[in-house]
Amino acid sequence: MRPFNIMIVDDSKFMRESIINLLKTEQDMNIAAEASNGLEAINTLKSSTIPIDVIIMDIEMPIMDGAEATKVIMKEKPTSIILLSALTREHKKTITALLNGAFDFIQKPGGKSITFDIDKVKKDLIEKIRFSAIANLTQRFGKKKEFEAAKRKISRYYDLVLIGTSTGGPGTLAKIFKIMPASFDIPIAVVQHIKEGYSKSLAEGLNSASALDISEVDGFTNIVNGKVYIAKAGYHLEFCATGTQLKLTNSEFRNGFRPSVDVLFESALANFKGKILAVVLTGMGNDGAAGAAKLYNAGHTVIIQDENTSVVWGMPRVIYEAGTYHA
């Protein structure tokens, strides 16, 4: 198997050299190209005589930033993109890039300083490169017209939709919510694995491109039909005993995550009065598998994203192998 070909995109030459030095000892990785801004990255990607498997890209760059470049690349020549950036407090551009299809992101340990210790993120970066290099980026989703039949079926048979996702989730959720009509009249609760401080911007980004009312849960919240509730990063999202409210808890991490898909699924099973449709989308790991099995065995419906459309077929695969889903 040939090494993964990597392009590094950063307006700082120092940063590009630091990343090269970080990766040069990895035998399965080859630095195939460099670029100093998003536009140069697009042109380099198009003109490259060898296939680029992974792009490591900064966000804040002159001429064209990483968020806009991600949008163009994912439309014209889909390629796995890992964002490596010093982030502003609002994180708007990072969330935009994730919604546009970036694989994942890593925050520079030293913020905007170019003297940070890149070795602090070495393990995380290398792991993400290897996962993203084999990720399937040919995601396919229906159009609004095609969703109408599914909407009528869901409205007829279910009272609640639960969604769990991780790596690749923001872009996948954006595609799904974009085609869902305002007439969709069932509440949706979502757990997306994401760093603390980013879930509000994620909810706002999803809301701005959807006919649905999408918001981050930031305390006790009454469930309203037709609204989408995004778990606040750093907290579990759970149903209250009444089954008509959502709450945030800071109990222990589950499967390494808080919020956890399993916690959401299990609390819905214990407290929500009605039929549940649980959906597990793209993501690494096994979060959601235990909760999905309990919902399945209790007679609720579990569906999973298929391998062909998943960015990472990890969470859905575990459920597929257990057989606790509905075809």
CSV table of C-alpha atoms in Angstrom, one decimal:
chain,number,residue,atom,x,y,z
A,1,MET,CA,0.0,0.0,0.0
A,2,ARG,CA,1.4,3.4,-1.0
A,3,PRO,CA,1.8,6.2,1.6
A,4,PHE,CA,-1.0,8.7,2.2
A,5,ASN,CA,-0.3,11.8,0.1
A,6,ILE,CA,-0.8,14.9,2.3
A,7,MET,CA,-1.1,18.6,1.4
A,8,ILE,CA,-0.4,21.2,4.1
A,9,VAL,CA,-2.1,24.5,3.8
A,10,ASP,CA,-1.1,27.4,6.1
A,11,ASP,CA,0.0,31.0,5.5
A,12,SER,CA,2.8,30.5,8.0
A,13,LYS,CA,5.9,28.9,6.5
A,14,PHE,CA,7.1,28.2,10.0
A,15,MET,CA,3.9,26.2,10.6
A,16,ARG,CA,4.1,24.2,7.4
A,17,GLU,CA,7.7,23.3,8.2
A,18,SER,CA,6.7,22.3,11.8
A,19,ILE,CA,4.0,20.0,10.5
A,20,ILE,CA,6.4,18.5,7.9
A,21,ASN,CA,8.9,17.8,10.6
A,22,LEU,CA,6.2,16.2,12.7
A,23,LEU,CA,5.1,13.8,10.0
A,24,LYS,CA,8.3,13.0,8.2
A,25,THR,CA,9.1,10.0,10.4
A,26,GLU,CA,5.7,8.3,9.6
A,27,GLN,CA,6.4,5.8,6.9
A,28,ASP,CA,2.8,5.7,5.7
A,29,MET,CA,2.7,9.5,5.1
A,30,ASN,CA,4.1,11.5,2.3
A,31,ILE,CA,4.1,15.3,2.1
A,32,ALA,CA,3.0,15.8,-1.5
A,33,ALA,CA,2.2,19.5,-1.6
A,34,GLU,CA,2.1,22.8,0.2
A,35,ALA,CA,-0.1,25.9,-0.1
A,36,SER,CA,-0.2,29.3,1.7
A,37,ASN,CA,-3.9,30.0,1.3
A,38,GLY,CA,-7.2,28.4,0.3
A,39,LEU,CA,-7.2,29.5,-3.3
A,40,GLU,CA,-3.6,28.1,-3.8
A,41,ALA,CA,-4.7,24.9,-2.2
A,42,ILE,CA,-7.6,24.5,-4.6
A,43,ASN,CA,-5.4,25.1,-7.6
A,44,THR,CA,-2.7,22.8,-6.3
A,45,LEU,CA,-5.3,20.1,-5.7
A,46,LYS,CA,-6.6,20.4,-9.3
A,47,SER,CA,-3.2,20.4,-10.9
A,48,SER,CA,-1.5,17.7,-8.8
A,49,THR,CA,-0.2,14.8,-10.9
A,50,ILE,CA,-0.6,12.5,-7.8
A,51,PRO,CA,-3.7,12.0,-5.8
A,52,ILE,CA,-4.0,14.0,-2.6
A,53,ASP,CA,-5.5,11.9,0.2
A,54,VAL,CA,-5.6,14.3,3.1
A,55,ILE,CA,-5.4,18.1,3.4
A,56,ILE,CA,-4.2,19.7,6.7
A,57,MET,CA,-5.6,23.2,6.6
A,58,ASP,CA,-5.5,26.4,8.7
A,59,ILE,CA,-8.7,28.5,8.9
A,60,GLU,CA,-7.5,32.1,9.1
A,61,MET,CA,-5.6,32.8,5.9
A,62,PRO,CA,-5.4,35.6,3.4
A,63,ILE,CA,-7.0,35.6,-0.1
A,64,MET,CA,-9.2,32.6,0.7
A,65,ASP,CA,-9.8,31.2,4.2
A,66,GLY,CA,-10.1,27.5,5.1
A,67,ALA,CA,-13.9,27.6,5.5
A,68,GLU,CA,-14.5,28.9,2.0
A,69,ALA,CA,-11.8,26.6,0.5
A,70,THR,CA,-13.4,23.6,2.2
A,71,LYS,CA,-16.7,24.5,0.5
A,72,VAL,CA,-15.1,24.7,-2.9
A,73,ILE,CA,-13.0,21.5,-2.5
A,74,MET,CA,-15.9,19.4,-1.2
A,75,LYS,CA,-18.0,20.5,-4.2
A,76,GLU,CA,-15.4,20.3,-6.9
A,77,LYS,CA,-13.0,17.6,-5.8
A,78,PRO,CA,-14.0,16.0,-2.4
A,79,THR,CA,-10.9,15.3,-0.3
A,80,SER,CA,-10.5,14.6,3.4
A,81,ILE,CA,-9.8,17.9,5.2
A,82,ILE,CA,-8.4,18.2,8.8
A,83,LEU,CA,-8.6,21.7,10.2
A,84,LEU,CA,-5.6,22.6,12.3
A,85,SER,CA,-6.2,26.1,13.4
A,86,ALA,CA,-6.0,28.8,16.1
A,87,LEU,CA,-9.7,29.4,16.7
A,88,THR,CA,-11.6,32.6,17.6
A,89,ARG,CA,-14.0,32.5,20.6
A,90,GLU,CA,-17.0,32.4,18.2
A,91,HIS,CA,-15.6,29.5,16.2
A,92,LYS,CA,-17.9,30.5,13.3
A,93,LYS,CA,-15.5,29.7,10.5
A,94,THR,CA,-14.5,26.4,12.0
A,95,ILE,CA,-18.2,25.3,12.3
A,96,THR,CA,-18.8,26.6,8.8
A,97,ALA,CA,-16.0,24.4,7.5
A,98,LEU,CA,-17.3,21.4,9.3
A,99,LEU,CA,-20.8,22.0,8.0
A,100,ASN,CA,-19.3,22.3,4.5
A,101,GLY,CA,-17.8,18.8,4.9
A,102,ALA,CA,-14.4,19.0,6.7
A,103,PHE,CA,-13.5,15.7,8.3
A,104,ASP,CA,-12.5,17.0,11.7
A,105,PHE,CA,-10.5,19.7,13.4
A,106,ILE,CA,-7.7,20.1,15.9
A,107,GLN,CA,-7.0,23.3,17.8
A,108,LYS,CA,-3.4,24.6,17.9
A,109,PRO,CA,-2.2,24.4,21.5
A,110,GLY,CA,-0.7,27.8,21.5
A,111,GLY,CA,-3.6,29.7,20.0
A,112,LYS,CA,-2.5,32.3,17.5
A,113,SER,CA,1.1,32.2,18.5
A,114,ILE,CA,3.3,30.6,15.8
A,115,THR,CA,5.7,29.4,18.5
A,116,PHE,CA,3.4,26.7,19.9
A,117,ASP,CA,4.6,23.1,20.5
A,118,ILE,CA,3.2,21.1,17.6
A,119,ASP,CA,4.3,17.9,19.3
A,120,LYS,CA,1.3,18.3,21.7
A,121,VAL,CA,-1.1,17.4,19.0
A,122,LYS,CA,1.1,14.9,17.2
A,123,LYS,CA,-0.8,11.8,18.3
A,124,ASP,CA,-4.2,13.3,17.6
A,125,LEU,CA,-3.2,14.6,14.2
A,126,ILE,CA,-1.6,11.3,13.1
A,127,GLU,CA,-4.6,9.3,14.2
A,128,LYS,CA,-7.0,11.7,12.3
A,129,ILE,CA,-4.8,11.6,9.2
A,130,ARG,CA,-5.0,7.8,9.1
A,131,PHE,CA,-8.8,7.7,9.7
A,132,SER,CA,-9.5,10.5,7.2
A,133,ALA,CA,-7.3,9.0,4.5
A,134,ILE,CA,-9.6,6.0,4.2
A,135,ALA,CA,-12.8,7.9,4.8
A,136,ASN,CA,-15.6,7.7,2.3
A,137,LEU,CA,-16.5,11.2,1.2
A,138,THR,CA,-19.1,10.3,-1.5
A,139,GLN,CA,-22.1,11.1,0.7
A,140,ARG,CA,-25.5,10.9,-1.0
A,141,PHE,CA,-28.7,12.3,0.3
A,142,GLY,CA,-32.1,12.8,-1.2
A,143,LYS,CA,-33.8,15.9,-2.3
A,144,LYS,CA,-36.8,17.6,-0.6
A,145,LYS,CA,-39.3,16.0,-2.9
A,146,GLU,CA,-37.9,12.6,-2.1
A,147,PHE,CA,-38.0,13.3,1.6
A,148,GLU,CA,-41.8,13.9,1.6
A,149,ALA,CA,-42.7,10.2,1.5
A,150,ALA,CA,-40.3,9.5,4.4
A,151,LYS,CA,-41.7,12.5,6.4
A,152,ARG,CA,-45.2,11.1,6.1
A,153,LYS,CA,-44.1,7.7,7.2
A,154,ILE,CA,-42.1,9.1,10.2
A,155,SER,CA,-45.0,11.3,11.3
A,156,ARG,CA,-47.5,8.4,11.1
A,157,TYR,CA,-45.5,5.9,13.1
A,158,TYR,CA,-43.2,7.8,15.5
A,159,ASP,CA,-43.5,10.5,18.2
A,160,LEU,CA,-39.8,11.3,18.7
A,161,VAL,CA,-36.6,11.1,16.6
A,162,LEU,CA,-33.2,10.6,18.3
A,163,ILE,CA,-29.9,11.2,16.4
A,164,GLY,CA,-26.4,10.2,17.4
A,165,THR,CA,-23.3,11.1,15.5
A,166,SER,CA,-19.6,11.9,15.7
A,167,THR,CA,-16.9,12.3,13.1
A,168,GLY,CA,-18.4,13.7,9.9
A,169,GLY,CA,-21.6,14.5,11.7
A,170,PRO,CA,-21.8,18.3,11.2
A,171,GLY,CA,-21.7,18.0,7.4
A,172,THR,CA,-24.1,15.0,7.4
A,173,LEU,CA,-26.6,16.8,9.7
A,174,ALA,CA,-26.4,19.9,7.5
A,175,LYS,CA,-27.4,17.8,4.5
A,176,ILE,CA,-30.2,16.1,6.3
A,177,PHE,CA,-31.8,19.2,7.9
A,178,LYS,CA,-31.5,21.2,4.7
A,179,ILE,CA,-33.9,18.9,2.9
A,180,MET,CA,-36.4,18.5,5.8
A,181,PRO,CA,-39.5,20.7,5.4
A,182,ALA,CA,-40.9,23.1,8.0
A,183,SER,CA,-43.9,20.9,8.2
A,184,PHE,CA,-42.0,18.1,9.9
A,185,ASP,CA,-43.9,17.9,13.2
A,186,ILE,CA,-41.9,15.6,15.5
A,187,PRO,CA,-39.3,16.7,18.0
A,188,ILE,CA,-35.7,15.7,17.3
A,189,ALA,CA,-32.9,15.4,19.9
A,190,VAL,CA,-29.3,15.2,18.7
A,191,VAL,CA,-26.0,14.2,20.3
A,192,GLN,CA,-23.1,15.3,18.2
A,193,HIS,CA,-19.6,14.6,19.6
A,194,ILE,CA,-17.9,18.0,19.5
A,195,LYS,CA,-15.5,20.0,21.6
A,196,GLU,CA,-16.9,22.2,24.4
A,197,GLY,CA,-17.8,25.7,23.3
A,198,TYR,CA,-18.7,24.7,19.7
A,199,SER,CA,-22.2,23.2,20.0
A,200,LYS,CA,-24.0,26.6,20.1
A,201,SER,CA,-22.3,27.7,16.9
A,202,LEU,CA,-23.1,24.3,15.4
A,203,ALA,CA,-26.8,24.7,16.2
A,204,GLU,CA,-26.8,28.2,14.8
A,205,GLY,CA,-25.1,27.1,11.6
A,206,LEU,CA,-27.5,24.2,11.1
A,207,ASN,CA,-30.5,26.5,11.9
A,208,SER,CA,-29.5,29.1,9.4
A,209,ALA,CA,-29.6,26.6,6.5
A,210,SER,CA,-32.8,24.7,7.6
A,211,ALA,CA,-36.5,25.3,7.6
A,212,LEU,CA,-36.6,23.7,11.0
A,213,ASP,CA,-36.1,25.5,14.4
A,214,ILE,CA,-32.7,24.2,15.6
A,215,SER,CA,-31.1,25.2,18.9
A,216,GLU,CA,-28.6,24.2,21.5
A,217,VAL,CA,-30.1,22.9,24.8
A,218,ASP,CA,-28.7,25.1,27.6
A,219,GLY,CA,-30.8,24.0,30.6
A,220,PHE,CA,-34.2,22.5,31.3
A,221,THR,CA,-36.2,22.6,28.0
A,222,ASN,CA,-39.8,21.7,27.2
A,223,ILE,CA,-40.1,19.5,24.2
A,224,VAL,CA,-42.0,21.1,21.3
A,225,ASN,CA,-43.1,19.2,18.2
A,226,GLY,CA,-41.1,20.1,15.1
A,227,LYS,CA,-38.1,21.5,16.9
A,228,VAL,CA,-34.5,20.2,16.9
A,229,TYR,CA,-32.5,20.1,20.1
A,230,ILE,CA,-28.7,19.9,20.0
A,231,ALA,CA,-26.9,18.6,23.1
A,232,LYS,CA,-24.6,21.2,24.7
A,233,ALA,CA,-21.0,20.0,24.5
A,234,GLY,CA,-19.6,19.0,27.8
A,235,TYR,CA,-23.0,17.8,29.2
A,236,HIS,CA,-25.2,14.7,28.7
A,237,LEU,CA,-28.6,15.4,27.2
A,238,GLU,CA,-31.3,13.5,29.0
A,239,PHE,CA,-35.1,13.2,29.2
A,240,CYS,CA,-36.6,14.2,32.6
A,241,ALA,CA,-38.9,11.8,34.4
A,242,THR,CA,-42.0,13.4,32.9
A,243,GLY,CA,-40.8,12.6,29.4
A,244,THR,CA,-41.8,16.1,28.2
A,245,GLN,CA,-38.6,18.0,29.1
A,246,LEU,CA,-34.9,17.7,28.3
A,247,LYS,CA,-32.1,18.5,30.8
A,248,LEU,CA,-28.4,18.7,30.9
A,249,THR,CA,-26.3,16.6,33.4
A,250,ASN,CA,-22.6,16.4,34.1
A,251,SER,CA,-22.5,12.8,35.3
A,252,GLU,CA,-19.4,10.7,34.3
A,253,PHE,CA,-18.3,10.4,30.7
A,254,ARG,CA,-19.7,7.4,28.8
A,255,ASN,CA,-17.7,5.7,26.1
A,256,GLY,CA,-15.2,8.6,26.5
A,257,PHE,CA,-17.9,11.2,25.6
A,258,ARG,CA,-20.1,13.8,27.2
A,259,PRO,CA,-22.6,14.1,25.7
A,260,SER,CA,-23.0,10.5,25.0
A,261,VAL,CA,-25.4,8.9,22.5
A,262,ASP,CA,-26.0,6.0,24.9
A,263,VAL,CA,-27.1,8.3,27.7
A,264,LEU,CA,-29.6,10.1,25.4
A,265,PHE,CA,-31.0,6.8,24.1
A,266,GLU,CA,-31.4,5.2,27.4
A,267,SER,CA,-33.0,8.2,29.1
A,268,ALA,CA,-35.5,8.4,26.3
A,269,LEU,CA,-36.3,4.7,26.7
A,270,ALA,CA,-36.8,5.2,30.4
A,271,ASN,CA,-38.9,8.4,30.3
A,272,PHE,CA,-40.4,9.2,27.0
A,273,LYS,CA,-44.0,8.0,26.4
A,274,GLY,CA,-44.3,7.2,22.7
A,275,LYS,CA,-42.7,5.5,19.8
A,276,ILE,CA,-39.1,6.3,19.1
A,277,LEU,CA,-37.1,6.4,16.0
A,278,ALA,CA,-33.3,6.2,16.8
A,279,VAL,CA,-30.8,7.1,14.1
A,280,VAL,CA,-27.1,6.5,14.3
A,281,LEU,CA,-25.0,8.4,11.7
A,282,THR,CA,-21.3,8.5,10.8
A,283,GLY,CA,-18.7,8.4,13.5
A,284,MET,CA,-15.8,6.6,15.1
A,285,GLY,CA,-16.2,4.4,18.1
A,286,ASN,CA,-19.1,2.5,19.6
A,287,ASP,CA,-21.1,5.2,21.4
A,288,GLY,CA,-24.8,4.5,20.8
A,289,ALA,CA,-24.5,0.8,20.4
A,290,ALA,CA,-25.7,-0.1,23.9
A,291,GLY,CA,-28.6,2.3,23.8
A,292,ALA,CA,-29.6,1.3,20.3
A,293,ALA,CA,-29.8,-2.4,21.4
A,294,LYS,CA,-32.0,-1.5,24.4
A,295,LEU,CA,-34.3,0.6,22.2
A,296,TYR,CA,-34.4,-2.2,19.6
A,297,ASN,CA,-35.2,-4.9,22.1
A,298,ALA,CA,-38.0,-2.7,23.6
A,299,GLY,CA,-39.7,-2.6,20.2
A,300,HIS,CA,-38.6,0.9,19.1
A,301,THR,CA,-37.0,1.4,15.6
A,302,VAL,CA,-33.3,1.8,15.1
A,303,ILE,CA,-31.8,2.8,11.7
A,304,ILE,CA,-28.1,3.3,10.8
A,305,GLN,CA,-26.3,5.2,8.1
A,306,ASP,CA,-24.8,2.8,5.5
A,307,GLU,CA,-21.1,2.4,4.8
A,308,ASN,CA,-21.3,4.1,1.3
A,309,THR,CA,-22.6,7.4,2.7
A,310,SER,CA,-20.7,7.5,6.0
A,311,VAL,CA,-17.6,9.5,6.4
A,312,VAL,CA,-16.5,7.0,9.0
A,313,TRP,CA,-18.5,3.8,9.3
A,314,GLY,CA,-17.7,3.1,13.0
A,315,MET,CA,-20.7,3.8,15.2
A,316,PRO,CA,-23.2,2.4,12.6
A,317,ARG,CA,-20.9,-0.6,11.9
A,318,VAL,CA,-21.0,-1.8,15.6
A,319,ILE,CA,-24.8,-1.7,15.5
A,320,TYR,CA,-24.8,-3.5,12.1
A,321,GLU,CA,-22.6,-6.3,13.4
A,322,ALA,CA,-24.8,-6.7,16.5
A,323,GLY,CA,-27.9,-6.9,14.3
A,324,THR,CA,-29.8,-4.4,16.5
A,325,TYR,CA,-31.2,-2.2,13.7
A,326,HIS,CA,-34.0,-2.3,11.2
A,327,ALA,CA,-33.2,-2.5,7.5
